[in-house]
């Protein structure tokens, strides 16, 4: 049996007339009836692009030269933007990025739900599109041919790590330390046995968690500690699974001591979290998002409120500050504990956290039987289609849905509308500037007609 021959790709760049953008931020052109997806190109541009992959129905290309630039084109703020897969829209102006995300949400509402909000609200935008990212996973790879260690994100559309020495979108406490981090890792005895570095930042503390595949020598531990001391970073190790993460600098006084924190000043709240917990990556947008969600729900002191997929209480506790009885529900038991810790820390006794499987019908749970006046839901990318089918059982007048995936929001919005709710307003939030990630928020109200 003969092997299929790999298609020979053109060696010379081809001319592309860009018509529009795909949802993953690539320019779309057409040639001889075949679709071309062009990295680094914008609508209205004429570019010369190199074919990097060819299939029966489409080609994938990478922009080599811009012959006619669109008005929305800008010089990327990062020198590695053309290669690094951490960002995909740095060549597009901030206003155009927001418009792209709004259009993506509009198209998904039309395609999946066949609906449109009664009101489109102003986007929530970052104070700065740089230095915003407080959480990330950095890959680490030893390149034998170069006798060097690479640290960073994967290149666009392949598994190679980008050769970077800084990152302008990461919190500067991390992003400005990529080169010294690389140098330190190269000097370790275990230089080829560190798989990745998780980074997490609170308001006052920045953390690096090293995934060490082998037990480290005393000398390597000392080098990691010295790196933390020199750069004012807390250093953690993860020898196996997530439950093995532990701090080695500063010396830990126990698991309860291994916490970072951020403030929600509007609600006089301090939120503590473990470096491996899920938290929003963009502190400024998170504050604005919480404000908008609480404002839209308009909770009264006598009302019961349900917060689904509540995590460590990012929305739950601000809602509780409004005097309502609030129930936070989460599938991850560790986050239930974190929510309880944060309620106690902030002196709130009108809130309760429960661990529940959120993939099934939980309307029969004891905490659910009294119903709720208002509901907030912040599901993962897979959305909450099944949950939306029986939310009407709670009798809530208002539901705020916070989404990290416009496709599942639109799908679930269709379910909500079919079950007696109106989509009153919606808008996007620029949680991840320079990327195609679309974060959004929507308000549903029970149809009284």
Coordinates of C-alpha atoms in Angstrom, one line a residue:
X1 CA 0.0 0.0 0.0
X2 CA 1.6 3.3 -1.1
X3 CA 1.7 6.3 1.2
X4 CA -0.2 9.4 0.1
X5 CA 2.2 12.0 -1.2
X6 CA 2.4 15.2 0.7
X7 CA 1.1 18.1 -1.5
X8 CA 3.9 20.3 -2.8
X9 CA 3.3 23.9 -1.6
X10 CA 4.1 26.9 -3.6
X11 CA 7.6 28.3 -2.7
X12 CA 6.8 31.9 -3.6
X13 CA 4.3 34.1 -1.8
X14 CA 0.9 34.5 -3.4
X15 CA -1.2 37.7 -3.7
X16 CA -4.3 37.7 -1.5
X17 CA -7.2 40.2 -1.5
X18 CA -8.7 40.1 2.0
X19 CA -12.5 40.2 2.2
X20 CA -13.3 39.6 5.9
X21 CA -12.1 38.0 9.1
X22 CA -12.7 34.5 10.5
X23 CA -13.8 34.1 14.1
X24 CA -10.2 33.1 14.9
X25 CA -8.9 36.4 13.6
X26 CA -7.5 35.3 10.2
X27 CA -8.1 37.2 7.0
X28 CA -10.3 35.4 4.5
X29 CA -9.6 35.6 0.8
X30 CA -10.6 33.5 -2.2
X31 CA -8.8 32.3 -5.2
X32 CA -10.2 30.2 -8.0
X33 CA -13.1 29.3 -5.8
X34 CA -11.0 28.1 -2.9
X35 CA -11.0 29.8 0.5
X36 CA -7.7 31.2 1.9
X37 CA -7.2 31.8 5.6
X38 CA -4.4 34.3 6.0
X39 CA -2.7 34.9 9.4
X40 CA -1.8 38.6 10.0
X41 CA -4.1 40.1 7.4
X42 CA -7.0 42.5 7.8
X43 CA -10.2 43.1 5.8
X44 CA -9.6 45.4 2.8
X45 CA -5.9 44.6 2.6
X46 CA -3.9 43.3 -0.3
X47 CA -1.0 41.1 1.0
X48 CA 1.6 38.7 -0.2
X49 CA 1.3 35.5 1.8
X50 CA 3.1 32.2 2.0
X51 CA 1.1 29.0 1.8
X52 CA 1.8 26.9 4.9
X53 CA -0.9 24.3 4.5
X54 CA -3.1 23.2 1.7
X55 CA -6.3 21.1 1.9
X56 CA -9.0 20.2 -0.6
X57 CA -11.3 23.1 0.4
X58 CA -9.0 25.7 1.9
X59 CA -5.4 26.9 2.2
X60 CA -3.7 28.3 5.2
X61 CA -1.3 31.2 4.7
X62 CA 1.0 33.6 6.6
X63 CA 1.3 37.2 5.6
X64 CA 4.8 38.1 4.3
X65 CA 4.2 41.6 3.0
X66 CA 1.4 44.1 3.2
X67 CA 0.9 45.8 -0.2
X68 CA -2.1 47.8 0.7
X69 CA -2.8 48.3 4.5
X70 CA -6.2 48.7 6.1
X71 CA -6.8 51.9 8.2
X72 CA -7.2 49.6 11.2
X73 CA -3.7 48.2 10.9
X74 CA -1.2 49.2 13.6
X75 CA 2.4 48.3 14.5
X76 CA 2.3 45.4 17.0
X77 CA 3.5 46.5 20.5
X78 CA 5.4 43.3 20.9
X79 CA 8.4 42.4 18.7
X80 CA 7.4 38.7 18.8
X81 CA 3.8 39.2 17.7
X82 CA 4.2 37.8 14.2
X83 CA 5.4 34.4 15.5
X84 CA 4.1 34.0 19.1
X85 CA 0.7 32.3 19.5
X86 CA -0.1 34.1 22.8
X87 CA -1.7 36.9 20.8
X88 CA -3.3 37.0 17.4
X89 CA -4.6 40.5 16.9
X90 CA -1.7 42.8 17.8
X91 CA -1.6 44.1 14.3
X92 CA -5.2 45.4 14.7
X93 CA -6.1 48.7 16.4
X94 CA -7.8 48.5 19.8
X95 CA -11.1 50.0 18.4
X96 CA -11.1 47.5 15.6
X97 CA -10.5 44.6 18.0
X98 CA -13.5 45.6 20.0
X99 CA -15.7 45.9 16.9
X100 CA -14.5 42.5 15.8
X101 CA -15.5 41.0 19.1
X102 CA -18.9 42.7 19.0
X103 CA -19.5 41.4 15.5
X104 CA -18.6 37.9 16.6
X105 CA -21.1 38.0 19.4
X106 CA -23.8 39.5 17.0
X107 CA -23.2 36.7 14.5
X108 CA -23.4 34.0 17.0
X109 CA -26.7 35.3 18.4
X110 CA -28.1 35.4 14.9
X111 CA -26.8 32.0 13.9
X112 CA -27.3 29.9 17.0
X113 CA -30.2 31.6 18.8
X114 CA -31.9 33.5 16.1
X115 CA -32.3 36.4 18.5
X116 CA -30.9 39.9 19.3
X117 CA -30.8 41.8 22.5
X118 CA -33.2 44.7 22.9
X119 CA -30.1 46.8 23.8
X120 CA -26.4 46.6 22.9
X121 CA -24.4 48.1 25.8
X122 CA -21.0 49.8 25.6
X123 CA -18.1 47.4 25.7
X124 CA -16.1 47.1 28.9
X125 CA -12.5 48.0 27.9
X126 CA -9.2 47.6 29.6
X127 CA -7.4 50.7 31.0
X128 CA -4.3 49.3 29.2
X129 CA -4.0 46.5 26.6
X130 CA -0.5 45.7 27.9
X131 CA 0.7 44.2 31.2
X132 CA -2.9 43.1 32.0
X133 CA -2.5 39.3 32.1
X134 CA -2.2 38.0 35.7
X135 CA -2.4 34.3 35.0
X136 CA -0.7 32.1 32.3
X137 CA 1.0 28.8 31.7
X138 CA 4.4 29.2 30.2
X139 CA 5.9 26.3 28.3
X140 CA 9.6 25.3 29.0
X141 CA 11.8 23.5 26.5
X142 CA 15.5 22.7 26.4
X143 CA 16.8 23.0 22.8
X144 CA 19.8 20.6 22.6
X145 CA 21.0 21.9 19.2
X146 CA 21.3 25.5 20.7
X147 CA 22.1 24.4 24.2
X148 CA 19.5 26.8 25.5
X149 CA 16.2 26.9 27.3
X150 CA 13.1 28.5 25.8
X151 CA 10.3 29.8 28.0
X152 CA 7.0 31.2 26.6
X153 CA 3.9 30.5 24.5
X154 CA 3.7 28.2 21.5
X155 CA 4.2 29.6 18.1
X156 CA 1.1 30.2 15.9
X157 CA -0.4 27.0 14.7
X158 CA 2.4 24.6 15.8
X159 CA 3.8 23.1 18.9
X160 CA 7.2 24.9 18.9
X161 CA 7.8 27.4 21.7
X162 CA 8.4 31.0 20.6
X163 CA 11.9 32.3 21.3
X164 CA 11.1 35.3 23.5
X165 CA 12.9 37.2 26.2
X166 CA 10.0 39.3 27.5
X167 CA 6.2 39.5 27.1
X168 CA 4.4 42.8 27.1
X169 CA 0.9 41.4 27.8
X170 CA 1.9 39.6 31.0
X171 CA 1.9 41.4 34.3
X172 CA 5.3 43.2 34.2
X173 CA 6.3 41.3 37.4
X174 CA 6.3 38.3 35.2
X175 CA 6.6 39.6 31.6
X176 CA 9.8 41.5 32.3
X177 CA 11.5 38.5 33.9
X178 CA 11.3 36.0 31.0
X179 CA 15.0 36.4 30.1
X180 CA 16.4 36.0 33.6
X181 CA 14.0 33.1 34.1
X182 CA 15.4 31.4 31.0
X183 CA 19.0 32.0 32.2
X184 CA 18.2 30.6 35.7
X185 CA 16.6 27.5 34.3
X186 CA 19.6 26.9 32.0
X187 CA 21.8 26.9 35.0
X188 CA 19.9 24.2 36.9
X189 CA 21.0 20.6 37.0
X190 CA 17.4 19.8 36.0
X191 CA 17.5 22.2 33.0
X192 CA 15.7 19.7 30.8
X193 CA 13.3 18.4 33.4
X194 CA 11.1 21.5 34.1
X195 CA 8.0 21.0 32.0
X196 CA 6.2 24.3 32.5
X197 CA 5.9 27.4 34.7
X198 CA 2.5 28.5 35.9
X199 CA 2.3 32.2 36.8
X200 CA -0.3 33.9 39.0
X201 CA -0.4 37.4 40.3
X202 CA -2.4 39.0 43.1
X203 CA -2.4 42.7 43.9
X204 CA 0.7 42.5 46.1
X205 CA 2.4 39.2 45.3
X206 CA 3.5 37.4 42.1
X207 CA 4.1 33.7 41.9
X208 CA 5.9 31.2 39.7
X209 CA 5.0 27.5 40.0
X210 CA 7.6 25.2 38.6
X211 CA 6.5 21.8 37.3
X212 CA 9.5 19.7 38.2
X213 CA 9.4 16.2 36.7
X214 CA 12.1 14.9 39.0
X215 CA 13.0 15.7 42.6
X216 CA 15.3 18.7 42.6
X217 CA 18.8 18.7 44.1
X218 CA 19.5 21.0 47.1
X219 CA 21.6 23.2 44.7
X220 CA 18.7 23.6 42.3
X221 CA 16.3 24.5 45.1
X222 CA 18.7 27.1 46.3
X223 CA 18.9 28.6 42.8
X224 CA 15.1 28.8 42.6
X225 CA 14.9 30.4 46.0
X226 CA 17.6 32.9 45.1
X227 CA 15.7 33.8 41.9
X228 CA 12.6 34.4 43.9
X229 CA 14.5 36.6 46.4
X230 CA 16.2 38.6 43.6
X231 CA 13.0 39.3 41.7
X232 CA 10.5 39.5 44.6
X233 CA 8.6 36.4 43.5
X234 CA 7.0 33.6 45.6
X235 CA 8.3 30.2 44.3
X236 CA 6.3 27.0 44.3
X237 CA 7.1 23.5 43.1
X238 CA 4.7 21.0 41.6
X239 CA 6.4 17.5 41.6
X240 CA 3.3 15.6 40.5
X241 CA -0.4 16.5 40.3
X242 CA -2.0 19.8 41.2
X243 CA -2.5 18.7 44.9
X244 CA 1.3 18.5 45.2
X245 CA 1.9 22.2 44.6
X246 CA 3.8 23.7 47.6
X247 CA 5.7 26.9 48.3
X248 CA 9.4 26.8 48.9
X249 CA 10.0 30.6 49.1
X250 CA 9.1 32.3 51.3
X251 CA 9.0 29.4 53.7
X252 CA 5.4 28.2 54.0
X253 CA 3.6 28.1 57.3
X254 CA 1.0 25.7 55.9
X255 CA -1.5 25.5 53.1
X256 CA -3.7 28.3 54.6
X257 CA -0.6 30.6 54.3
X258 CA -0.3 29.9 50.5
X259 CA -2.7 32.5 49.3
X260 CA -2.6 35.6 47.0
X261 CA -5.3 38.2 47.1
X262 CA -7.0 41.0 45.1
X263 CA -9.3 43.8 46.2
X264 CA -12.8 44.7 45.0
X265 CA -12.8 48.2 46.6
X266 CA -16.3 49.1 45.5
X267 CA -17.6 46.3 47.8
X268 CA -14.9 46.5 50.5
X269 CA -13.8 42.9 49.8
X270 CA -10.5 41.1 49.9
X271 CA -10.5 38.0 47.8
X272 CA -7.9 35.4 48.7
X273 CA -6.9 32.5 46.3
X274 CA -4.4 29.8 45.8
X275 CA -2.0 30.2 42.8
X276 CA -3.6 27.3 41.1
X277 CA -7.2 28.5 41.6
X278 CA -9.2 29.9 38.7
X279 CA -9.3 33.7 38.8
X280 CA -10.0 36.2 36.1
X281 CA -6.8 37.2 34.3
X282 CA -7.6 40.9 33.9
X283 CA -8.0 42.7 37.3
X284 CA -9.4 45.9 35.8
X285 CA -12.0 44.2 33.6
X286 CA -12.9 42.0 36.4
X287 CA -13.8 44.9 38.7
X288 CA -15.8 46.5 35.9
X289 CA -17.5 43.2 35.1
X290 CA -18.5 42.6 38.8
X291 CA -19.9 46.2 39.0
X292 CA -22.0 45.7 35.8
X293 CA -23.3 42.3 36.9
X294 CA -24.4 43.6 40.4
X295 CA -25.9 46.7 38.9
X296 CA -27.9 44.7 36.3
X297 CA -29.3 42.3 38.9
X298 CA -30.3 45.2 41.1
X299 CA -30.6 43.1 44.2
X300 CA -32.8 44.2 47.1
X301 CA -32.1 43.3 50.7
X302 CA -35.0 40.9 51.1
X303 CA -34.2 38.9 47.9
X304 CA -32.6 35.5 47.5
X305 CA -29.9 35.2 44.9
X306 CA -28.3 32.2 43.2
X307 CA -24.7 32.3 41.9
X308 CA -24.0 29.3 39.7
X309 CA -20.4 28.3 38.9
X310 CA -19.5 30.7 41.7
X311 CA -15.8 29.8 42.0
X312 CA -14.2 31.5 45.0
X313 CA -17.0 34.0 45.3
X314 CA -16.0 36.7 42.8
X315 CA -19.7 37.6 42.2
X316 CA -21.2 35.9 45.3
X317 CA -19.7 38.2 47.9
X318 CA -20.3 41.5 46.1
X319 CA -24.0 40.4 45.8
X320 CA -24.0 39.5 49.5
X321 CA -22.8 43.0 50.3
X322 CA -26.2 44.2 48.9
X323 CA -27.9 42.6 51.8
X324 CA -29.5 39.7 49.9
X325 CA -29.4 36.0 51.0
X326 CA -27.0 34.6 48.5
X327 CA -26.3 31.0 47.6
X328 CA -23.1 30.1 45.7
X329 CA -22.9 26.8 43.9
X330 CA -19.8 25.2 42.5
X331 CA -18.8 21.8 41.2
X332 CA -15.3 22.0 42.5
X333 CA -15.2 21.3 46.2
X334 CA -11.9 23.1 46.7
X335 CA -13.5 26.3 45.4
X336 CA -16.4 25.8 47.7
X337 CA -14.0 25.8 50.6
X338 CA -12.3 28.9 49.2
X339 CA -15.6 30.7 48.9
X340 CA -16.4 29.9 52.5
X341 CA -12.9 31.2 53.5
X342 CA -13.5 34.5 51.7
X343 CA -17.0 34.9 53.3
X344 CA -15.5 34.5 56.8
X345 CA -12.5 36.8 55.9
X346 CA -14.9 39.5 54.9
X347 CA -17.4 39.0 57.8
X348 CA -20.3 38.0 55.6
X349 CA -22.9 35.7 57.2
X350 CA -25.7 36.0 54.6
X351 CA -24.0 33.8 52.1
X352 CA -23.7 30.0 51.8
X353 CA -21.6 27.9 49.4
X354 CA -22.6 24.4 48.2
X355 CA -20.8 21.8 46.1
X356 CA -23.1 20.3 43.5
X357 CA -22.8 18.5 40.2
X358 CA -23.8 21.3 37.8
X359 CA -24.3 18.9 34.9
X360 CA -27.6 17.5 36.2
X361 CA -30.9 18.7 37.6
X362 CA -30.3 20.2 41.0
X363 CA -33.7 21.8 41.6
X364 CA -34.4 19.2 44.2
X365 CA -31.5 20.2 46.4
X366 CA -32.5 21.6 49.9
X367 CA -30.9 25.0 49.2
X368 CA -32.8 25.2 45.9
X369 CA -36.4 24.5 47.1
X370 CA -37.2 28.0 48.3
X371 CA -36.5 29.5 44.8
X372 CA -34.6 32.6 43.9
X373 CA -35.5 36.1 42.9
X374 CA -32.3 36.7 40.9
X375 CA -29.7 34.4 39.3
X376 CA -26.1 34.9 38.1
X377 CA -24.5 32.2 36.0
X378 CA -20.8 32.2 34.9
X379 CA -20.3 28.8 33.2
X380 CA -17.2 27.4 31.5
X381 CA -16.7 27.5 27.7
X382 CA -19.1 24.5 27.3
X383 CA -21.9 26.7 28.6
X384 CA -24.9 25.6 30.5
X385 CA -27.5 24.4 28.0
X386 CA -29.1 21.8 30.4
X387 CA -29.2 24.2 33.3
X388 CA -30.9 26.8 31.2
X389 CA -33.7 24.4 30.5
X390 CA -34.9 24.3 34.1
X391 CA -33.8 27.7 35.5
X392 CA -37.5 28.7 35.1
X393 CA -38.2 26.4 38.0
X394 CA -36.7 28.9 40.4
X395 CA -39.0 31.7 39.3
X396 CA -36.2 34.3 39.0
X397 CA -37.2 37.7 37.6
X398 CA -33.7 38.5 36.3
X399 CA -30.8 36.4 35.2
X400 CA -27.3 37.7 34.4
X401 CA -25.2 35.3 32.2
X402 CA -21.4 35.9 32.1
X403 CA -19.8 34.1 29.2
X404 CA -16.4 33.2 27.8
X405 CA -17.7 31.6 24.7
X406 CA -20.1 33.5 22.4
X407 CA -21.3 30.3 20.7
X408 CA -22.5 28.7 23.8
X409 CA -24.0 31.9 25.2
X410 CA -26.0 32.3 22.0
X411 CA -27.2 28.7 22.1
X412 CA -28.2 29.0 25.8
X413 CA -29.8 32.4 25.1
X414 CA -32.1 30.6 22.6
X415 CA -33.1 28.1 25.3
X416 CA -33.8 31.0 27.8
X417 CA -36.0 32.8 25.3
X418 CA -38.0 29.7 24.5
X419 CA -38.5 29.3 28.2
X420 CA -40.1 32.6 28.8
X421 CA -37.2 35.1 29.2
X422 CA -36.4 38.2 27.2
X423 CA -32.8 39.0 26.2
X424 CA -32.8 42.6 27.5
X425 CA -29.2 43.7 26.9
X426 CA -25.8 42.3 26.1
X427 CA -22.3 43.4 25.4
X428 CA -18.7 42.3 25.2
X429 CA -15.9 42.7 27.7
X430 CA -12.2 43.0 26.6
X431 CA -10.9 40.6 29.1
X432 CA -8.1 39.4 26.7
X433 CA -6.9 42.3 24.6
X434 CA -5.0 41.4 21.4
X435 CA -6.6 38.0 21.3
X436 CA -9.8 36.6 19.6
X437 CA -11.3 35.5 23.0
X438 CA -14.8 37.0 23.3
X439 CA -16.0 37.6 26.9
X440 CA -19.5 38.9 27.2
X441 CA -22.4 39.5 29.6
X442 CA -26.1 39.3 29.0
X443 CA -29.2 40.2 31.0
X444 CA -32.4 38.2 30.8
X445 CA -35.8 39.2 32.3
X446 CA -38.8 37.0 32.8
X447 CA -41.4 37.8 30.1
X448 CA -44.5 39.1 32.0
X449 CA -46.6 38.9 28.8

